[in-house]
mmCIF file of C-alpha atoms in Angstrom:
data_model
loop_
_atom_site.group_PDB
_atom_site.id
_atom_site.type_symbol
_atom_site.label_atom_id
_atom_site.label_comp_id
_atom_site.label_asym_id
_atom_site.label_seq_id
_atom_site.Cartn_x
_atom_site.Cartn_y
_atom_site.Cartn_z
ATOM 1 C CA MET X 1 -5.040 -19.911 3.157
ATOM 2 C CA SER X 2 -8.230 -18.660 1.453
ATOM 3 C CA ALA X 3 -8.497 -18.406 -2.457
ATOM 4 C CA THR X 4 -8.676 -14.544 -2.087
ATOM 5 C CA THR X 5 -5.504 -14.486 -0.115
ATOM 6 C CA ARG X 6 -3.632 -16.973 -2.241
ATOM 7 C CA ARG X 7 -4.513 -15.120 -5.314
ATOM 8 C CA GLY X 8 -3.333 -11.933 -3.731
ATOM 9 C CA GLU X 9 -0.007 -13.580 -3.122
ATOM 10 C CA ILE X 10 0.272 -14.634 -6.700
ATOM 11 C CA LEU X 11 -0.512 -11.072 -7.795
ATOM 12 C CA GLN X 12 2.153 -9.824 -5.490
ATOM 13 C CA ARG X 13 4.686 -12.138 -6.956
ATOM 14 C CA LEU X 14 3.681 -11.058 -10.517
ATOM 15 C CA HIS X 15 4.151 -7.468 -9.504
ATOM 16 C CA VAL X 16 7.611 -7.959 -7.923
ATOM 17 C CA ASP X 17 9.048 -10.599 -10.292
ATOM 18 C CA GLY X 18 7.227 -10.212 -13.609
ATOM 19 C CA TYR X 19 6.465 -13.888 -13.817
ATOM 20 C CA VAL X 20 5.160 -16.925 -11.724
ATOM 21 C CA GLU X 21 5.703 -20.571 -12.342
ATOM 22 C CA ALA X 22 2.737 -22.856 -11.553
ATOM 23 C CA LYS X 23 4.744 -25.678 -10.153
ATOM 24 C CA VAL X 24 6.652 -23.316 -7.745
ATOM 25 C CA LEU X 25 3.437 -21.719 -6.590
ATOM 26 C CA SER X 26 2.043 -25.169 -5.914
ATOM 27 C CA ARG X 27 4.973 -26.142 -3.824
ATOM 28 C CA GLU X 28 5.427 -22.838 -1.884
ATOM 29 C CA LEU X 29 1.803 -22.142 -1.228
ATOM 30 C CA GLY X 30 1.074 -25.788 -0.341
ATOM 31 C CA VAL X 31 -1.698 -26.588 -2.852
ATOM 32 C CA ASP X 32 -1.976 -28.920 -5.642
ATOM 33 C CA ALA X 33 -1.358 -27.847 -9.245
ATOM 34 C CA SER X 34 -4.967 -28.000 -10.223
ATOM 35 C CA THR X 35 -5.724 -25.325 -7.567
ATOM 36 C CA ILE X 36 -3.033 -23.029 -8.975
ATOM 37 C CA ARG X 37 -4.280 -23.473 -12.487
ATOM 38 C CA ARG X 38 -7.813 -22.229 -11.415
ATOM 39 C CA ASP X 39 -6.248 -19.399 -9.582
ATOM 40 C CA LEU X 40 -4.236 -18.321 -12.713
ATOM 41 C CA ASP X 41 -7.272 -18.817 -14.862
ATOM 42 C CA THR X 42 -9.354 -16.565 -12.584
ATOM 43 C CA LEU X 43 -6.634 -13.909 -12.783
ATOM 44 C CA VAL X 44 -6.653 -14.183 -16.537
ATOM 45 C CA ARG X 45 -10.398 -13.750 -16.766
ATOM 46 C CA SER X 46 -10.198 -10.686 -14.578
ATOM 47 C CA GLY X 47 -7.603 -9.193 -16.789
ATOM 48 C CA GLN X 48 -4.842 -9.162 -14.313
ATOM 49 C CA ALA X 49 -2.532 -11.795 -15.865
ATOM 50 C CA GLU X 50 -1.685 -13.585 -19.025
ATOM 51 C CA ARG X 51 -1.074 -17.315 -19.134
ATOM 52 C CA THR X 52 2.378 -18.634 -20.375
ATOM 53 C CA HIS X 53 3.799 -22.104 -20.750
ATOM 54 C CA GLY X 54 3.939 -23.360 -17.156
ATOM 55 C CA GLY X 55 2.878 -20.164 -15.440
ATOM 56 C CA ALA X 56 1.718 -16.528 -15.891
ATOM 57 C CA ARG X 57 2.972 -12.872 -16.341
ATOM 58 C CA PRO X 58 1.372 -9.509 -15.980
ATOM 59 C CA VAL X 59 -0.882 -8.274 -18.747
ATOM 60 C CA THR X 60 1.181 -6.709 -21.415
ATOM 61 C CA GLY X 61 0.893 -2.810 -21.382
ATOM 62 C CA ALA X 62 -1.516 -2.781 -18.430
ATOM 63 C CA SER X 63 -0.789 -1.672 -14.890
ATOM 64 C CA SER X 64 -0.093 -4.510 -12.439
ATOM 65 C CA GLU X 65 -1.962 -2.519 -9.664
ATOM 66 C CA ILE X 66 -3.375 -5.034 -7.139
ATOM 67 C CA PRO X 67 -7.159 -4.401 -6.684
ATOM 68 C CA TYR X 68 -8.176 -3.226 -3.383
ATOM 69 C CA ALA X 69 -10.356 -6.278 -2.829
ATOM 70 C CA VAL X 70 -7.144 -8.372 -2.822
ATOM 71 C CA LYS X 71 -4.923 -5.944 -1.060
ATOM 72 C CA LYS X 72 -7.130 -5.569 2.011
ATOM 73 C CA THR X 73 -6.712 -9.322 2.789
ATOM 74 C CA GLU X 74 -3.043 -9.336 2.481
ATOM 75 C CA ARG X 75 -0.730 -9.268 5.703
ATOM 76 C CA ARG X 76 -3.569 -8.016 7.736
ATOM 77 C CA PRO X 77 -1.816 -8.411 11.165
ATOM 78 C CA GLU X 78 1.101 -6.553 9.826
ATOM 79 C CA LYS X 79 -0.995 -3.721 8.504
ATOM 80 C CA ILE X 80 -2.837 -3.406 11.847
ATOM 81 C CA ALA X 81 0.476 -3.174 13.856
ATOM 82 C CA ILE X 82 1.789 -0.577 11.444
ATOM 83 C CA ALA X 83 -1.397 1.541 11.490
ATOM 84 C CA ARG X 84 -1.578 1.457 15.299
ATOM 85 C CA ARG X 85 2.050 2.669 15.506
ATOM 86 C CA ALA X 86 1.379 5.292 12.903
ATOM 87 C CA ALA X 87 -1.599 6.709 14.715
ATOM 88 C CA GLN X 88 0.436 7.306 17.829
ATOM 89 C CA HIS X 89 2.205 10.151 15.971
ATOM 90 C CA VAL X 90 -0.987 12.057 15.638
ATOM 91 C CA ALA X 91 -2.209 14.558 18.138
ATOM 92 C CA ASP X 92 -5.645 15.891 18.742
ATOM 93 C CA GLY X 93 -6.301 18.719 16.325
ATOM 94 C CA ASP X 94 -3.593 17.717 13.855
ATOM 95 C CA THR X 95 -4.215 17.805 9.993
ATOM 96 C CA VAL X 96 -3.354 14.434 8.407
ATOM 97 C CA ILE X 97 -3.137 13.448 4.746
ATOM 98 C CA LEU X 98 -4.030 9.815 4.102
ATOM 99 C CA ASP X 99 -2.700 8.330 0.770
ATOM 100 C CA SER X 100 -4.837 5.659 -0.769
ATOM 101 C CA GLY X 101 -4.407 2.041 0.271
ATOM 102 C CA SER X 102 -5.514 -0.734 2.594
ATOM 103 C CA THR X 103 -2.715 0.255 5.192
ATOM 104 C CA THR X 104 -3.676 3.944 5.397
ATOM 105 C CA TYR X 105 -7.358 2.836 5.497
ATOM 106 C CA GLN X 106 -6.344 1.058 8.649
ATOM 107 C CA VAL X 107 -4.774 4.185 9.894
ATOM 108 C CA ALA X 108 -8.053 5.920 9.407
ATOM 109 C CA LEU X 109 -9.691 3.277 11.723
ATOM 110 C CA GLU X 110 -7.104 3.869 14.311
ATOM 111 C CA LEU X 111 -7.585 7.591 14.249
ATOM 112 C CA ARG X 112 -11.273 7.504 15.088
ATOM 113 C CA HIS X 113 -10.440 8.054 18.724
ATOM 114 C CA LYS X 114 -8.627 11.380 18.107
ATOM 115 C CA ALA X 115 -10.222 14.805 18.559
ATOM 116 C CA ASP X 116 -10.655 17.680 16.235
ATOM 117 C CA LEU X 117 -8.694 16.217 13.293
ATOM 118 C CA THR X 118 -8.693 17.383 9.818
ATOM 119 C CA ILE X 119 -8.234 14.443 7.443
ATOM 120 C CA ILE X 120 -7.444 14.944 3.637
ATOM 121 C CA THR X 121 -7.503 11.926 1.468
ATOM 122 C CA ASN X 122 -7.547 10.832 -2.148
ATOM 123 C CA ASP X 123 -8.924 7.462 -1.364
ATOM 124 C CA LEU X 124 -12.813 7.073 -1.675
ATOM 125 C CA ARG X 125 -12.974 4.365 0.847
ATOM 126 C CA ILE X 126 -11.151 6.189 3.393
ATOM 127 C CA GLY X 127 -13.404 9.144 2.655
ATOM 128 C CA LYS X 128 -16.438 7.137 3.145
ATOM 129 C CA TYR X 129 -15.257 5.855 6.444
ATOM 130 C CA VAL X 130 -14.117 9.097 7.838
ATOM 131 C CA ALA X 131 -17.406 10.753 6.845
ATOM 132 C CA THR X 132 -19.071 8.609 9.440
ATOM 133 C CA ILE X 133 -16.862 10.176 12.274
ATOM 134 C CA PRO X 134 -18.658 13.304 13.579
ATOM 135 C CA ALA X 135 -15.709 15.116 15.072
ATOM 136 C CA VAL X 136 -13.417 14.953 12.061
ATOM 137 C CA ARG X 137 -13.194 17.610 9.251
ATOM 138 C CA LEU X 138 -12.829 15.724 5.996
ATOM 139 C CA LEU X 139 -11.458 16.991 2.647
ATOM 140 C CA VAL X 140 -11.396 14.807 -0.354
ATOM 141 C CA THR X 141 -9.316 15.572 -3.384
ATOM 142 C CA GLY X 142 -10.741 15.891 -6.788
ATOM 143 C CA GLY X 143 -9.361 14.102 -9.741
ATOM 144 C CA GLU X 144 -9.901 10.981 -11.906
ATOM 145 C CA LEU X 145 -10.779 7.685 -10.327
ATOM 146 C CA LEU X 146 -8.519 4.559 -10.670
ATOM 147 C CA GLY X 147 -11.472 2.237 -10.035
ATOM 148 C CA SER X 148 -9.907 -0.993 -8.891
ATOM 149 C CA VAL X 149 -8.212 0.683 -6.094
ATOM 150 C CA PHE X 150 -10.622 3.534 -5.344
ATOM 151 C CA THR X 151 -7.936 6.122 -5.773
ATOM 152 C CA LEU X 152 -8.240 9.773 -7.254
ATOM 153 C CA VAL X 153 -5.378 10.950 -9.234
ATOM 154 C CA GLY X 154 -4.505 13.605 -11.921
ATOM 155 C CA GLU X 155 -3.906 17.260 -12.075
ATOM 156 C CA ARG X 156 -6.950 18.279 -10.235
ATOM 157 C CA ALA X 157 -5.739 16.122 -7.072
ATOM 158 C CA VAL X 158 -2.337 17.580 -7.328
ATOM 159 C CA ASP X 159 -3.645 21.259 -7.602
ATOM 160 C CA PHE X 160 -6.038 20.468 -4.650
ATOM 161 C CA LEU X 161 -3.129 19.555 -2.375
ATOM 162 C CA SER X 162 -1.089 22.572 -3.292
ATOM 163 C CA ASP X 163 -3.597 24.794 -1.340
ATOM 164 C CA TYR X 164 -3.110 22.889 2.069
ATOM 165 C CA SER X 165 -0.539 22.283 4.757
ATOM 166 C CA ALA X 166 -0.739 19.179 7.017
ATOM 167 C CA ASP X 167 1.060 18.209 10.074
ATOM 168 C CA TRP X 168 1.356 14.537 8.995
ATOM 169 C CA ALA X 169 1.211 12.537 5.734
ATOM 170 C CA PHE X 170 0.975 8.752 5.808
ATOM 171 C CA LEU X 171 2.113 7.399 2.324
ATOM 172 C CA GLY X 172 1.740 4.110 0.729
ATOM 173 C CA ALA X 173 4.503 2.386 -1.379
ATOM 174 C CA ASP X 174 4.591 -0.659 -3.589
ATOM 175 C CA ALA X 175 8.477 -1.168 -3.129
ATOM 176 C CA ILE X 176 11.275 0.253 -1.203
ATOM 177 C CA ASP X 177 14.985 -0.242 -1.886
ATOM 178 C CA PRO X 178 17.984 1.469 -0.305
ATOM 179 C CA THR X 179 19.216 2.748 -3.748
ATOM 180 C CA ALA X 180 16.026 3.147 -5.817
ATOM 181 C CA GLY X 181 14.238 4.612 -2.799
ATOM 182 C CA ILE X 182 10.391 4.506 -2.598
ATOM 183 C CA THR X 183 8.902 3.314 -6.017
ATOM 184 C CA ASN X 184 5.329 2.620 -7.184
ATOM 185 C CA THR X 185 3.850 0.359 -9.799
ATOM 186 C CA ASN X 186 1.371 2.806 -11.393
ATOM 187 C CA THR X 187 2.977 5.910 -12.797
ATOM 188 C CA LEU X 188 -0.385 7.873 -12.522
ATOM 189 C CA GLU X 189 0.006 7.924 -8.757
ATOM 190 C CA VAL X 190 3.437 9.370 -8.535
ATOM 191 C CA PRO X 191 2.709 13.126 -9.066
ATOM 192 C CA LEU X 192 0.086 12.909 -6.360
ATOM 193 C CA LYS X 193 2.284 11.206 -3.985
ATOM 194 C CA ARG X 194 5.008 13.877 -4.658
ATOM 195 C CA ALA X 195 2.367 16.526 -3.930
ATOM 196 C CA ILE X 196 1.357 14.654 -0.582
ATOM 197 C CA ILE X 197 5.029 14.839 0.514
ATOM 198 C CA SER X 198 5.222 18.517 -0.410
ATOM 199 C CA ALA X 199 2.103 19.372 1.519
ATOM 200 C CA ALA X 200 3.098 17.821 4.753
ATOM 201 C CA ALA X 201 5.381 18.905 7.470
ATOM 202 C CA ARG X 202 6.261 15.208 8.106
ATOM 203 C CA THR X 203 5.869 12.213 5.858
ATOM 204 C CA VAL X 204 5.656 8.669 7.112
ATOM 205 C CA VAL X 205 5.880 5.894 4.592
ATOM 206 C CA LEU X 206 3.780 2.747 5.620
ATOM 207 C CA ALA X 207 4.958 -0.535 3.985
ATOM 208 C CA ASP X 208 5.028 -4.093 5.203
ATOM 209 C CA SER X 209 8.164 -5.991 5.342
ATOM 210 C CA SER X 210 7.515 -7.808 2.074
ATOM 211 C CA LYS X 211 7.946 -4.608 0.163
ATOM 212 C CA PHE X 212 11.583 -4.022 1.211
ATOM 213 C CA GLY X 213 14.519 -4.876 -1.086
ATOM 214 C CA HIS X 214 12.355 -4.467 -4.113
ATOM 215 C CA ARG X 215 11.972 -1.873 -7.018
ATOM 216 C CA ALA X 216 8.792 -0.876 -8.767
ATOM 217 C CA LEU X 217 8.484 0.899 -12.135
ATOM 218 C CA ALA X 218 8.533 4.565 -11.102
ATOM 219 C CA LYS X 219 10.311 6.488 -8.483
ATOM 220 C CA VAL X 220 8.300 8.497 -5.885
ATOM 221 C CA ALA X 221 11.018 9.767 -3.448
ATOM 222 C CA ALA X 222 14.462 9.194 -2.230
ATOM 223 C CA ILE X 223 14.718 7.598 1.305
ATOM 224 C CA ASP X 224 15.954 10.840 2.912
ATOM 225 C CA GLU X 225 12.923 12.775 1.557
ATOM 226 C CA VAL X 226 10.608 11.328 4.189
ATOM 227 C CA GLU X 227 10.892 11.367 8.070
ATOM 228 C CA THR X 228 10.198 7.629 8.725
ATOM 229 C CA ILE X 229 9.422 4.363 6.997
ATOM 230 C CA LEU X 230 7.186 2.394 9.251
ATOM 231 C CA THR X 231 7.131 -1.277 8.760
ATOM 232 C CA ASP X 232 6.449 -4.411 10.780
ATOM 233 C CA SER X 233 8.602 -6.658 12.866
ATOM 234 C CA GLY X 234 9.102 -9.077 10.043
ATOM 235 C CA LEU X 235 11.914 -6.955 8.638
ATOM 236 C CA PRO X 236 15.221 -8.143 10.075
ATOM 237 C CA SER X 237 17.092 -5.529 12.069
ATOM 238 C CA ASP X 238 20.228 -5.889 9.752
ATOM 239 C CA GLN X 239 18.046 -5.083 6.771
ATOM 240 C CA ALA X 240 16.457 -2.069 8.489
ATOM 241 C CA GLU X 241 19.907 -0.652 9.123
ATOM 242 C CA ARG X 242 20.383 -0.366 5.352
ATOM 243 C CA TYR X 243 17.898 2.538 5.238
ATOM 244 C CA GLY X 244 20.002 5.035 7.283
ATOM 245 C CA GLY X 245 18.168 5.030 10.391
ATOM 246 C CA LYS X 246 14.816 5.860 8.617
ATOM 247 C CA VAL X 247 13.084 2.584 9.333
ATOM 248 C CA ALA X 248 10.952 1.964 12.440
ATOM 249 C CA ARG X 249 9.402 -1.554 13.136
ATOM 250 C CA ALA X 250 5.983 -1.898 14.626
ATOM 251 C CA MET X 251 5.785 -4.968 17.089
ATOM 252 C CA MET X 252 2.848 -7.344 16.174
ATOM 253 C CA ALA X 253 0.598 -8.878 18.791
ATOM 254 C CA ASP X 254 2.450 -12.175 19.007
ATOM 255 C CA ASP X 255 6.056 -10.644 19.121
#
């Protein structure tokens, strides 16, 4: 496991559990304690964690949003499988909204073979990539930049989406729970995610299996407000059944 991937895993645990213990990380990630201490020190220097006795916690009063540079390396095979399954929903000529995120970026890559698409996004990285595809019409929302994740949010972005209707929306999520629904760490993103759902005829939530059974700070939507929750085959079938038939699982290459 590379240092970047390992630190991404540590950030994910901070995000979900609100605390990490160094000796537990050392044991479960298979590295020595000095390596974990260096990882935690790196996260502290970057403003993403605070050290505690024996471990670390998220920075008090700050968003625990995981930076894009970390997210894009996490669970890459799962994200590719999910994105390929998601792209199969889209027909030539459709209008598609892509929420910000590393999995939706992967969907953009998979859509490059479709014809005459219109893609709407609030993700600057997705916009930059889609701009290189000649046959796609690209619309990028306005709004204020959340720099670490290259996401545009705010009233201008919400107002922008209110003027459009899409065939499909592919939405990211930080956590999914049968009772709490679809939730997000950063409250600033919630109004925009709600606007994405409202603007689309059908919304598919993209979430790898590690995000199930958890709750983040802010509710985005109830389970029954979206058409499908698309995940990977790492989610056991008995857990998938808890979501009322909404969950579809994408098979990975080695399944």
